[in-house]
Amino acid sequence: MELIWKGIKHSCWLLLTGDAEVIGITLFSLQVSGAATGLSLVLGIPLGILLAMKRFPGRSLAVSLINTGMGLPPVVVGLFVTIFLWRSGPLGYMELLYTPAAMIIAQVVIAFPIVAGLTMAAFQSLNPNFRLQLLGIGASTPQLLWLLCKEARLPLLAAIMAGFGGVISEVGASMMVGGNIRGQTRVLTTATVLETSKGNFEIAIALGLILLVLTFAVNLLLTQIQQREQIRWPKPS
Amino acid sequence: MAEAVLNLQGIRVRYDESTVLEIDSLAVNTGEVLAVIGPNGAGKSTLLRLMALLQQPTLGKIYFHDREVIPTDSLAIRRRMASVFQEPLLLNASVYENAALGLKLRGMNRHTIEQRLRPWLKRLGIEHLASRKARTLSGGEAQRTSLVRALALDPEILFLDEPFSPLDPSTREALLLDLERILRETGITTVFVTHDRDEAFMFGHRIAVLIGGKLLQTGPTTEVFAHPENLEVAHFVGFDTKISGIVESASDELAQVHFNGGCAQVVGKFQAGEQLFLCLRPEDITLSLPGAEDPKSISCSRLQGKVLKVTPWGAHYRVALACGENRLVASITRPSFLELKIAEGDEIVASFNASAVHVIKRR
């Protein structure tokens, strides 16, 4: 218990004193995971909408792949991204391995199926006649998509939360493709692993707590937005 | 002749290998209410979606004001139309925002939207609900909001797809009356899809009867209801009794038709030996107990049979009879039912006037 208590105290101390390295790692983690979540939204939302609204050959296979991708082990993602970016790999010429870009790529591979799968579920939960009704009062295709996204905003926020939660907390892929290089590719999760392996439990707990607080804060913000519009179920009479 | 707002030519809709809709020609004229009626699964909603340019036909052409609709014009033309569906399908927003949606989609400013919307909110009696969340509305209020959303667009053609089906009877009646008045006063060209023949009769200037994906008859409402051209249409517009017979003798205006279990006189010019179907509405058949028939009634148009089933039907009773090989359906008032004390298995006499019989020639 004393170890945990010391860790909490140390994390408070690190934050209050504005430890440059910890703040740097925290901001870098937010940048990498924020960028990966943003890219996953750009790719995953249109794909989710497409899979929910269109029927085309190969759709079932695509849905199965997305559903499988929602549970991809980060270590496996890390392995394949590393192979692709390895000097002799297909994308080796880009020299991205052990850079923040490689970490973003790996995190996109993890978050993108989560966002696409949850977006698909969100759109499938809408009344299919909504589309016809909106077109029937003169909506153009972009207006239609925007209105449907607005209508599905609560589950879409859940998709963003799940995507961000998935990447900010993963360690395997970031470690493998980023290399945990101090000042360059070290994020909260990889730093926690490193400090734990060195036996620096106080710092490891401090980093872990910061990660928890960070994840909690982002999710709290999104939950506030989501729950503000939640339907209130009537009490049974 | 009124100009056609919309004209469908050679329309075919196929899903996989089966054809679900076959319309050779159908026009919607300016200012008219065209009621499309037919049973469930007849293709009514598919037809409405085609007309509202919400679905492409497999084959055929659609003309809007005599100009063929091409995909690139579709949005511009859709914005001159408006649709109301069975479900109100409102967004998770206020009544006002929902009602204003179509105008907003057309890029109108707040002031214009307010000016266009207020009179319609008032006219449909939901002005006081403007700031309410749409999700808290009753079915009738939600459908009124949906109607305001469509009517405020001042459409050149309005499509209504069974908008009253999910409502309870009193809400439905109030909304029916309001909409009937609005359509009469504004003269908006309307296509009204329903499976309810009473609604069609109330609204439609013309009726198109769609059964099994095919238009079986199109014409003025009273004409279609009084003179259906074939048995399917006759059955759908309320001729529940069909008796197959053969003309025994014919004069200028009257013919005597013989059928299994009796004979009847019918009005019209026929030739002896012609095979006919005599169609009757339940309300045109009178029931009496054997031996108590009205002596003034024409003895020929009378059949004796057995009561098969008695079903309470609103303020009336529907009585199914077996008269020889023929099955008849009569509708009697509650007082008549109590007076006759009809029970299943009883012997009963059914009679009808020659003028009540609608004749369809057997082909």
XYZ file of C-alpha atoms in Angstrom:
600
model
C 0.000 0.000 0.000
C 2.841 2.312 0.893
C 4.232 1.867 -2.581
C 0.946 2.973 -4.160
C 0.607 5.887 -1.765
C 4.167 7.002 -2.545
C 3.369 6.717 -6.238
C 0.298 8.939 -5.893
C 2.258 11.510 -3.912
C 5.070 11.408 -6.439
C 2.719 11.885 -9.368
C 1.149 14.900 -7.654
C 4.614 16.257 -7.034
C 5.657 15.707 -10.651
C 2.555 17.445 -11.945
C 2.605 20.307 -9.449
C 6.255 21.031 -10.055
C 5.648 20.809 -13.769
C 8.252 18.145 -14.458
C 9.314 18.905 -17.999
C 9.800 15.300 -19.046
C 6.451 14.093 -17.682
C 4.581 17.012 -19.205
C 6.406 16.448 -22.479
C 5.459 12.747 -22.509
C 1.843 13.578 -21.619
C 1.494 16.160 -24.364
C 3.199 13.876 -26.867
C 0.824 11.024 -25.942
C -2.123 13.345 -26.494
C -0.732 14.495 -29.832
C -0.117 10.980 -31.161
C -3.381 9.482 -29.916
C -5.364 12.619 -30.832
C -3.997 12.566 -34.391
C -4.627 8.819 -34.680
C -8.205 9.223 -33.404
C -8.806 12.131 -35.790
C -7.527 10.127 -38.768
C -9.580 7.132 -37.659
C -12.696 9.305 -37.644
C -11.937 10.604 -41.131
C -11.533 7.044 -42.434
C -13.880 5.116 -40.141
C -17.017 7.269 -40.206
C -17.445 7.260 -44.021
C -16.687 3.531 -44.143
C -19.152 2.835 -41.322
C -21.841 4.879 -43.110
C -21.124 3.092 -46.394
C -21.383 -0.349 -44.783
C -24.592 0.612 -42.981
C -26.369 2.187 -45.935
C -25.219 0.402 -49.078
C -25.461 -3.146 -50.271
C -22.634 -4.245 -52.549
C -20.747 -7.449 -53.363
C -18.201 -8.205 -50.651
C -20.026 -6.176 -48.013
C -20.407 -9.133 -45.650
C -16.685 -9.834 -45.879
C -15.916 -6.158 -45.202
C -18.244 -6.159 -42.162
C -16.591 -9.330 -40.838
C -13.143 -7.786 -41.292
C -14.202 -4.622 -39.479
C -15.724 -6.624 -36.638
C -12.535 -8.658 -36.347
C -10.487 -5.460 -36.503
C -12.402 -4.074 -33.525
C -10.595 -6.587 -31.353
C -7.138 -6.513 -32.980
C -4.345 -7.144 -30.462
C -2.064 -4.047 -30.512
C 1.021 -6.278 -30.462
C -0.064 -7.922 -33.712
C -0.720 -4.508 -35.242
C 2.708 -3.407 -34.049
C 4.303 -6.473 -35.598
C 2.759 -5.964 -39.039
C 3.297 -2.207 -39.118
C 6.918 -2.819 -38.142
C 7.327 -5.357 -40.959
C 5.811 -2.915 -43.453
C 8.001 -0.039 -42.293
C 11.178 -2.129 -41.808
C 14.077 -0.968 -43.928
C 13.622 -3.942 -46.293
C 9.808 -3.905 -45.980
C 7.317 -2.647 -48.615
C 7.246 0.875 -47.126
C 10.798 0.859 -45.794
C 11.880 3.575 -48.234
C 9.720 6.040 -46.303
C 11.982 5.669 -43.256
C 9.139 6.045 -40.804
C 10.009 3.314 -38.322
C 10.707 4.653 -34.815
C 9.071 7.985 -35.617
C 5.817 9.520 -34.282
C 4.327 8.970 -37.767
C 4.826 5.211 -37.396
C 3.077 5.326 -34.019
C 0.158 7.246 -35.518
C -0.104 4.704 -38.361
C -0.197 1.802 -35.891
C -2.763 3.535 -33.695
C -4.952 4.323 -36.724
C -4.911 0.625 -37.618
C -6.142 -0.097 -34.076
C -8.760 2.702 -33.794
C -10.093 2.831 -37.334
C -12.025 -0.495 -37.224
C -13.462 0.469 -33.818
C -14.752 3.773 -35.204
C -16.014 2.171 -38.435
C -17.758 -0.681 -36.597
C -19.457 1.559 -34.067
C -20.448 4.076 -36.764
C -21.986 1.252 -38.775
C -23.945 0.130 -35.715
C -25.008 3.728 -35.015
C -26.355 4.205 -38.541
C -28.006 0.810 -38.594
C -29.882 1.752 -35.441
C -31.503 4.722 -37.235
C -34.907 4.210 -38.804
C -34.139 3.271 -42.441
C -37.025 5.463 -43.587
C -35.253 8.522 -42.199
C -33.145 8.654 -45.317
C -36.230 8.689 -47.545
C -37.964 11.295 -45.405
C -34.996 13.666 -45.506
C -34.610 13.230 -49.255
C -38.377 13.661 -49.546
C -38.184 17.173 -48.119
C -35.320 18.144 -50.391
C -32.056 17.137 -48.709
C -28.991 16.870 -50.953
C -26.615 13.950 -50.338
C -24.173 15.969 -48.144
C -27.120 17.446 -46.208
C -28.571 13.973 -45.773
C -25.299 12.591 -44.395
C -24.846 15.541 -42.073
C -28.389 15.220 -40.711
C -28.009 11.465 -40.226
C -24.704 12.018 -38.385
C -26.436 14.600 -36.189
C -29.234 12.158 -35.485
C -26.728 9.422 -34.629
C -24.514 11.801 -32.635
C -24.858 9.954 -29.321
C -23.558 6.587 -30.566
C -21.016 8.428 -32.735
C -19.595 10.077 -29.618
C -19.328 6.602 -28.125
C -17.337 5.610 -31.226
C -14.932 8.539 -30.680
C -14.547 7.618 -27.000
C -13.901 3.981 -27.789
C -11.403 4.874 -30.522
C -9.466 7.295 -28.333
C -9.626 4.964 -25.334
C -8.262 2.143 -27.462
C -5.184 4.021 -28.651
C -4.222 6.145 -25.643
C -4.008 3.001 -23.529
C -2.251 0.653 -25.959
C 1.390 -0.106 -25.407
C 2.447 -2.986 -27.653
C 2.209 -1.257 -31.009
C 3.700 2.041 -29.804
C 6.595 0.205 -28.245
C 7.297 -1.830 -31.383
C 6.977 0.869 -34.042
C 8.052 3.851 -31.919
C 10.892 2.246 -30.037
C 10.217 4.257 -26.849
C 12.981 6.728 -27.675
C 13.337 9.330 -24.978
C 12.233 12.776 -26.144
C 11.135 11.425 -29.508
C 8.668 8.537 -29.352
C 8.102 7.959 -25.656
C 4.470 8.037 -24.613
C 2.791 7.488 -21.241
C 2.232 3.761 -21.738
C 5.717 2.946 -23.008
C 7.289 5.115 -20.319
C 5.248 3.268 -17.659
C 6.481 -0.090 -18.979
C 10.074 1.127 -18.992
C 9.962 2.543 -15.458
C 8.298 -0.627 -14.162
C 10.974 -2.813 -15.752
C 13.620 -0.636 -14.109
C 11.898 -1.047 -10.730
C 11.037 2.681 -10.526
C 7.549 1.929 -9.264
C 6.932 5.440 -7.944
C 7.444 7.005 -11.347
C 5.583 4.147 -13.054
C 2.564 4.652 -10.769
C 2.771 8.389 -11.318
C 2.736 7.930 -15.108
C -0.060 5.373 -14.843
C -2.149 7.750 -12.776
C -1.588 10.578 -15.230
C -2.714 8.251 -18.016
C -5.832 7.342 -16.055
C -6.668 10.972 -15.287
C -6.105 11.923 -18.914
C -8.328 9.145 -20.248
C -10.932 9.955 -17.629
C -10.887 13.692 -18.454
C -11.323 13.147 -22.208
C -14.087 10.610 -21.672
C -15.765 12.816 -19.059
C -15.898 15.660 -21.552
C -17.380 13.462 -24.296
C -19.771 11.806 -21.840
C -21.004 15.209 -20.712
C -21.820 16.093 -24.309
C -23.408 12.701 -24.899
C -25.501 12.523 -21.755
C -26.766 16.085 -22.113
C -29.007 14.782 -24.869
C -29.775 11.381 -23.470
C -33.439 10.335 -23.612
C -35.044 10.285 -20.209
C -36.949 7.060 -19.765
C -40.269 7.566 -18.019
C -40.631 6.006 -14.589
C -42.972 3.025 -14.541
C -46.328 4.063 -13.110
C -57.491 19.053 -70.032
C -55.361 19.921 -66.989
C -51.600 19.845 -67.450
C -49.844 16.848 -65.925
C -47.419 17.748 -63.150
C -46.028 14.255 -63.199
C -46.218 11.573 -65.810
C -44.972 8.002 -65.610
C -44.394 6.041 -68.801
C -43.480 2.366 -69.184
C -42.353 1.985 -65.585
C -40.979 -1.333 -64.388
C -39.400 -2.009 -61.005
C -37.614 -5.307 -60.588
C -36.038 -6.734 -57.474
C -33.769 -9.656 -58.301
C -35.747 -11.510 -60.944
C -39.281 -10.525 -59.977
C -41.162 -7.498 -61.280
C -42.851 -5.708 -58.383
C -44.292 -2.785 -60.307
C -45.597 -2.458 -63.856
C -47.121 0.891 -64.778
C -47.612 1.552 -68.471
C -48.879 5.078 -68.002
C -49.988 7.240 -65.083
C -50.356 11.009 -64.908
C -50.960 13.316 -61.973
C -52.781 16.423 -63.144
C -52.394 19.924 -61.745
C -54.618 20.597 -58.735
C -55.963 17.086 -58.361
C -55.731 14.623 -55.501
C -54.850 11.228 -56.934
C -55.543 8.482 -54.416
C -53.543 5.317 -55.010
C -55.275 2.443 -53.265
C -54.474 -1.197 -52.973
C -53.906 -3.918 -50.411
C -50.680 -4.312 -48.441
C -47.798 -5.386 -50.656
C -49.443 -4.067 -53.827
C -46.494 -1.785 -54.601
C -48.115 1.489 -53.497
C -45.149 2.753 -51.515
C -42.751 1.758 -54.297
C -44.896 3.742 -56.727
C -44.869 6.747 -54.397
C -41.097 6.555 -53.988
C -40.714 6.551 -57.776
C -43.010 9.521 -58.177
C -41.213 11.414 -55.407
C -37.885 10.647 -57.166
C -36.656 8.748 -54.121
C -36.095 5.582 -56.116
C -35.082 4.890 -59.692
C -37.197 2.598 -61.831
C -35.550 -0.388 -63.497
C -37.165 0.720 -66.745
C -39.296 3.613 -67.888
C -39.397 7.374 -67.835
C -40.753 9.972 -65.449
C -41.751 13.406 -66.716
C -42.102 16.463 -64.502
C -44.112 19.183 -66.251
C -43.561 17.336 -69.542
C -39.781 17.310 -69.108
C -38.045 14.006 -68.625
C -36.410 13.733 -65.224
C -32.699 13.002 -65.505
C -30.535 12.178 -62.479
C -28.697 15.522 -62.572
C -32.024 17.393 -62.251
C -33.313 15.130 -59.535
C -32.413 17.309 -56.521
C -33.786 20.501 -58.077
C -37.074 18.738 -58.897
C -37.266 17.022 -55.509
C -37.086 20.491 -53.977
C -40.305 21.356 -55.780
C -41.981 18.362 -54.108
C -42.634 17.260 -50.534
C -43.333 13.892 -48.934
C -45.057 12.803 -45.744
C -44.653 9.188 -44.688
C -46.559 6.819 -42.445
C -44.161 7.519 -39.591
C -43.593 11.210 -38.850
C -39.780 10.621 -38.716
C -38.821 13.734 -36.805
C -35.290 14.688 -35.810
C -34.264 14.817 -32.174
C -34.961 18.570 -32.043
C -37.834 20.957 -31.313
C -41.116 20.988 -33.226
C -40.167 24.327 -34.807
C -36.747 23.068 -35.914
C -38.332 19.966 -37.387
C -41.026 21.913 -39.190
C -38.403 24.351 -40.511
C -36.057 21.647 -41.750
C -37.141 21.561 -45.407
C -36.951 25.352 -45.667
C -33.529 25.330 -44.006
C -32.303 22.708 -46.478
C -33.265 25.141 -49.235
C -30.983 27.753 -47.692
C -33.721 30.145 -46.537
C -32.917 32.702 -43.859
C -34.501 32.766 -40.396
C -36.907 35.586 -41.182
C -38.300 33.901 -44.308
C -38.575 30.586 -42.475
C -40.511 32.259 -39.657
C -42.844 33.936 -42.160
C -43.469 30.705 -44.065
C -43.828 28.499 -41.016
C -46.025 30.400 -38.568
C -49.239 30.303 -40.635
C -48.902 26.541 -41.124
C -48.144 25.876 -37.451
C -51.291 27.846 -36.637
C -53.358 26.186 -39.333
C -52.496 22.710 -38.125
C -53.005 23.697 -34.488
C -49.471 23.098 -33.211
C -48.202 26.667 -32.807
C -48.254 26.268 -29.014
C -45.980 23.212 -29.324
C -43.292 25.011 -31.351
C -40.623 24.848 -28.649
C -41.464 21.319 -27.472
C -39.026 18.487 -28.123
C -40.330 16.356 -30.980
C -39.747 13.183 -28.961
C -42.329 14.264 -26.388
C -45.142 14.610 -28.941
C -48.132 12.319 -29.319
C -48.568 10.449 -32.612
C -51.109 12.971 -33.903
C -48.983 15.986 -32.936
C -45.914 14.414 -34.541
C -47.804 13.762 -37.774
C -49.097 17.353 -37.750
C -45.481 18.537 -37.416
C -44.544 16.338 -40.342
C -47.380 17.841 -42.395
C -46.306 21.404 -41.534
C -42.748 20.492 -42.578
C -44.059 19.432 -45.990
C -46.779 22.063 -46.537
C -44.522 24.988 -45.585
C -42.400 24.106 -48.620
C -45.319 25.146 -50.838
C -44.733 22.058 -52.996
C -45.916 21.739 -56.577
C -46.813 18.167 -55.707
C -47.334 16.635 -52.284
C -46.907 12.916 -51.602
C -48.710 11.332 -48.678
C -47.859 7.719 -47.870
C -50.552 6.378 -45.533
C -49.992 9.252 -43.091
C -52.928 8.335 -40.868
C -52.433 4.581 -40.500
C -50.677 4.579 -37.119
C -53.113 7.010 -35.451
C -55.967 6.200 -33.095
C -59.470 6.689 -34.592
C -60.338 10.052 -33.029
C -56.896 11.606 -33.738
C -57.067 10.197 -37.244
C -60.501 11.644 -37.889
C -59.506 15.122 -36.660
C -56.383 15.105 -38.828
C -58.256 13.735 -41.842
C -60.764 16.576 -41.647
C -58.044 19.213 -41.258
C -56.039 17.852 -44.167
C -59.090 17.486 -46.384
C -59.927 21.156 -45.757
C -56.343 22.264 -46.417
C -56.111 20.331 -49.683
C -59.490 21.663 -50.793
C -58.603 25.263 -49.946
C -55.064 25.270 -51.323
C -55.590 23.041 -54.344
C -52.143 21.456 -53.891
C -51.581 18.649 -56.380
C -51.421 15.556 -54.192
C -50.720 11.865 -54.491
C -52.282 10.087 -51.559
C -51.382 6.462 -50.992
C -53.643 4.423 -48.746
C -55.093 0.974 -48.242
C -58.182 2.538 -46.683
C -60.909 3.001 -49.294
C -62.811 5.458 -47.089
C -59.794 7.761 -46.949
C -59.385 7.433 -50.708
C -63.051 8.228 -51.251
C -62.812 11.249 -48.957
C -59.703 12.763 -50.564
C -59.384 11.510 -54.093
C -60.590 13.358 -57.164
C -59.275 10.374 -59.064
C -58.370 6.920 -57.917
C -55.748 4.502 -59.146
C -56.248 0.939 -57.952
C -52.953 -0.903 -57.647
C -53.060 -4.634 -57.021
C -50.153 -7.025 -57.428
C -47.936 -4.249 -58.784
C -50.299 -3.438 -61.650
C -52.701 -0.554 -62.122
C -56.021 -2.326 -62.588
C -58.173 0.778 -62.919
C -57.751 4.538 -62.912
C -60.558 7.047 -63.047
C -62.729 9.541 -61.189
C -63.367 8.393 -57.624
C -67.117 7.963 -57.924
C -66.686 6.094 -61.199
C -64.173 3.614 -59.773
C -66.224 3.049 -56.628
C -69.506 2.618 -58.542
C -68.234 0.805 -61.629
C -65.170 -1.284 -60.940
C -63.924 -2.913 -64.128
C -62.903 -6.275 -62.724
C -63.440 -8.524 -59.738
C -60.235 -7.585 -57.889
C -61.063 -3.889 -58.027
C -64.700 -4.611 -57.157
C -63.654 -6.554 -54.101
C -61.211 -3.861 -53.020
C -63.725 -1.027 -53.351
C -66.278 -2.857 -51.231
C -68.242 -5.263 -53.396
C -67.788 -8.189 -51.036
C -70.343 -10.431 -52.718
C -69.700 -11.952 -56.106
C -72.300 -14.205 -57.756
C -71.529 -15.946 -61.012
C -74.547 -16.258 -63.346
C -75.819 -16.442 -66.910
C -78.318 -14.141 -68.673
C -81.578 -15.977 -69.183
C -83.537 -13.261 -70.905
C -82.895 -9.614 -71.655
C -84.976 -6.596 -72.579
C -83.796 -3.025 -73.328
C -82.813 -2.049 -69.814
C -83.309 -5.147 -67.694
C -81.940 -8.649 -67.793
C -82.797 -11.729 -65.838
C -79.781 -13.612 -64.608
C -79.885 -17.189 -63.451
C -77.363 -18.582 -60.987
C -76.986 -21.554 -58.728
C -79.568 -21.136 -55.996
C -81.711 -18.435 -57.576
C -82.066 -15.635 -60.063
C -81.834 -11.860 -60.083
C -82.743 -8.901 -62.208
C -79.997 -6.535 -63.226
C -80.041 -3.180 -64.982
C -78.249 -2.849 -68.319
C -78.109 -4.113 -71.875
C -77.094 -7.745 -72.079
C -77.637 -10.658 -74.392
C -79.144 -13.989 -73.455
C -76.457 -16.550 -72.709
C -73.896 -13.971 -71.573
C -71.916 -14.975 -68.490
C -71.768 -12.350 -65.764
C -70.603 -11.678 -62.254
C -73.103 -9.891 -60.054
C -71.326 -7.797 -57.450
C -73.002 -6.438 -54.356
C -71.964 -4.238 -51.466
C -72.857 -5.546 -47.971
C -75.037 -2.497 -47.290
C -77.130 -3.201 -50.413
C -78.242 -6.629 -49.231
C -81.335 -6.769 -47.040
C -81.922 -9.689 -44.691
C -85.249 -11.027 -43.529
C -86.520 -14.150 -41.849
C -88.076 -16.813 -44.127
C -91.755 -16.035 -44.617
C -91.381 -12.461 -43.470
C -90.016 -10.939 -46.706
C -91.339 -7.662 -48.019
C -94.044 -8.711 -50.534
C -93.275 -5.636 -52.655
C -89.716 -6.723 -53.289
C -88.964 -8.370 -56.596
C -89.285 -12.033 -55.848
C -86.534 -12.921 -58.289
C -83.684 -11.056 -56.478
C -84.016 -13.130 -53.399
C -81.930 -15.970 -52.088
C -82.520 -18.223 -49.175
C -79.509 -19.478 -47.283
C -77.823 -20.195 -44.013
C -75.984 -17.792 -41.721
C -72.306 -18.773 -41.621
C -70.896 -16.095 -39.372
C -71.967 -12.899 -37.637
C -69.248 -10.343 -36.874
C -69.720 -7.048 -34.999
C -68.346 -4.338 -37.320
C -68.355 -0.927 -35.636
C -71.967 0.224 -35.466
C -73.053 -2.630 -37.761
C -72.966 -6.381 -37.983
C -71.519 -8.220 -40.927
C -73.361 -11.385 -41.741
C -71.770 -14.021 -43.969
C -74.293 -16.267 -45.718
C -74.153 -19.423 -47.777
C -76.835 -19.457 -50.462
C -76.266 -22.576 -52.524
C -72.778 -22.270 -53.957
C -72.707 -18.529 -53.424
C -71.247 -16.722 -50.486
C -72.876 -13.405 -49.627
C -71.847 -10.743 -47.143
C -74.522 -8.425 -45.748
C -74.261 -5.535 -43.363
C -77.116 -4.812 -40.992
C -77.669 -2.222 -38.303
C -77.682 -3.114 -34.631
C -81.486 -2.626 -34.306
C -82.049 -4.935 -37.300
C -79.702 -7.484 -35.794
C -81.587 -7.423 -32.493
C -84.934 -7.622 -34.291
C -83.943 -10.556 -36.500
C -82.127 -12.358 -33.663
C -79.727 -13.875 -36.180
C -77.478 -16.691 -35.066
C -75.022 -18.852 -36.959
C -76.804 -21.746 -38.690
C -80.164 -19.916 -38.982
C -82.104 -19.918 -42.236
C -82.280 -16.417 -43.694
C -83.450 -14.653 -46.855
C -81.191 -12.133 -48.614
C -82.689 -9.726 -51.130
C -81.400 -6.804 -53.149
C -82.514 -4.290 -55.744
C -81.655 -4.656 -59.385
C -80.130 -1.161 -59.341
C -77.728 -2.136 -56.542
C -76.123 -4.867 -58.604
C -72.882 -4.005 -60.355
C -72.337 -6.333 -63.283
C -68.954 -7.435 -64.581
C -68.920 -9.423 -67.783
C -67.083 -12.706 -67.532
C -64.220 -12.977 -69.989
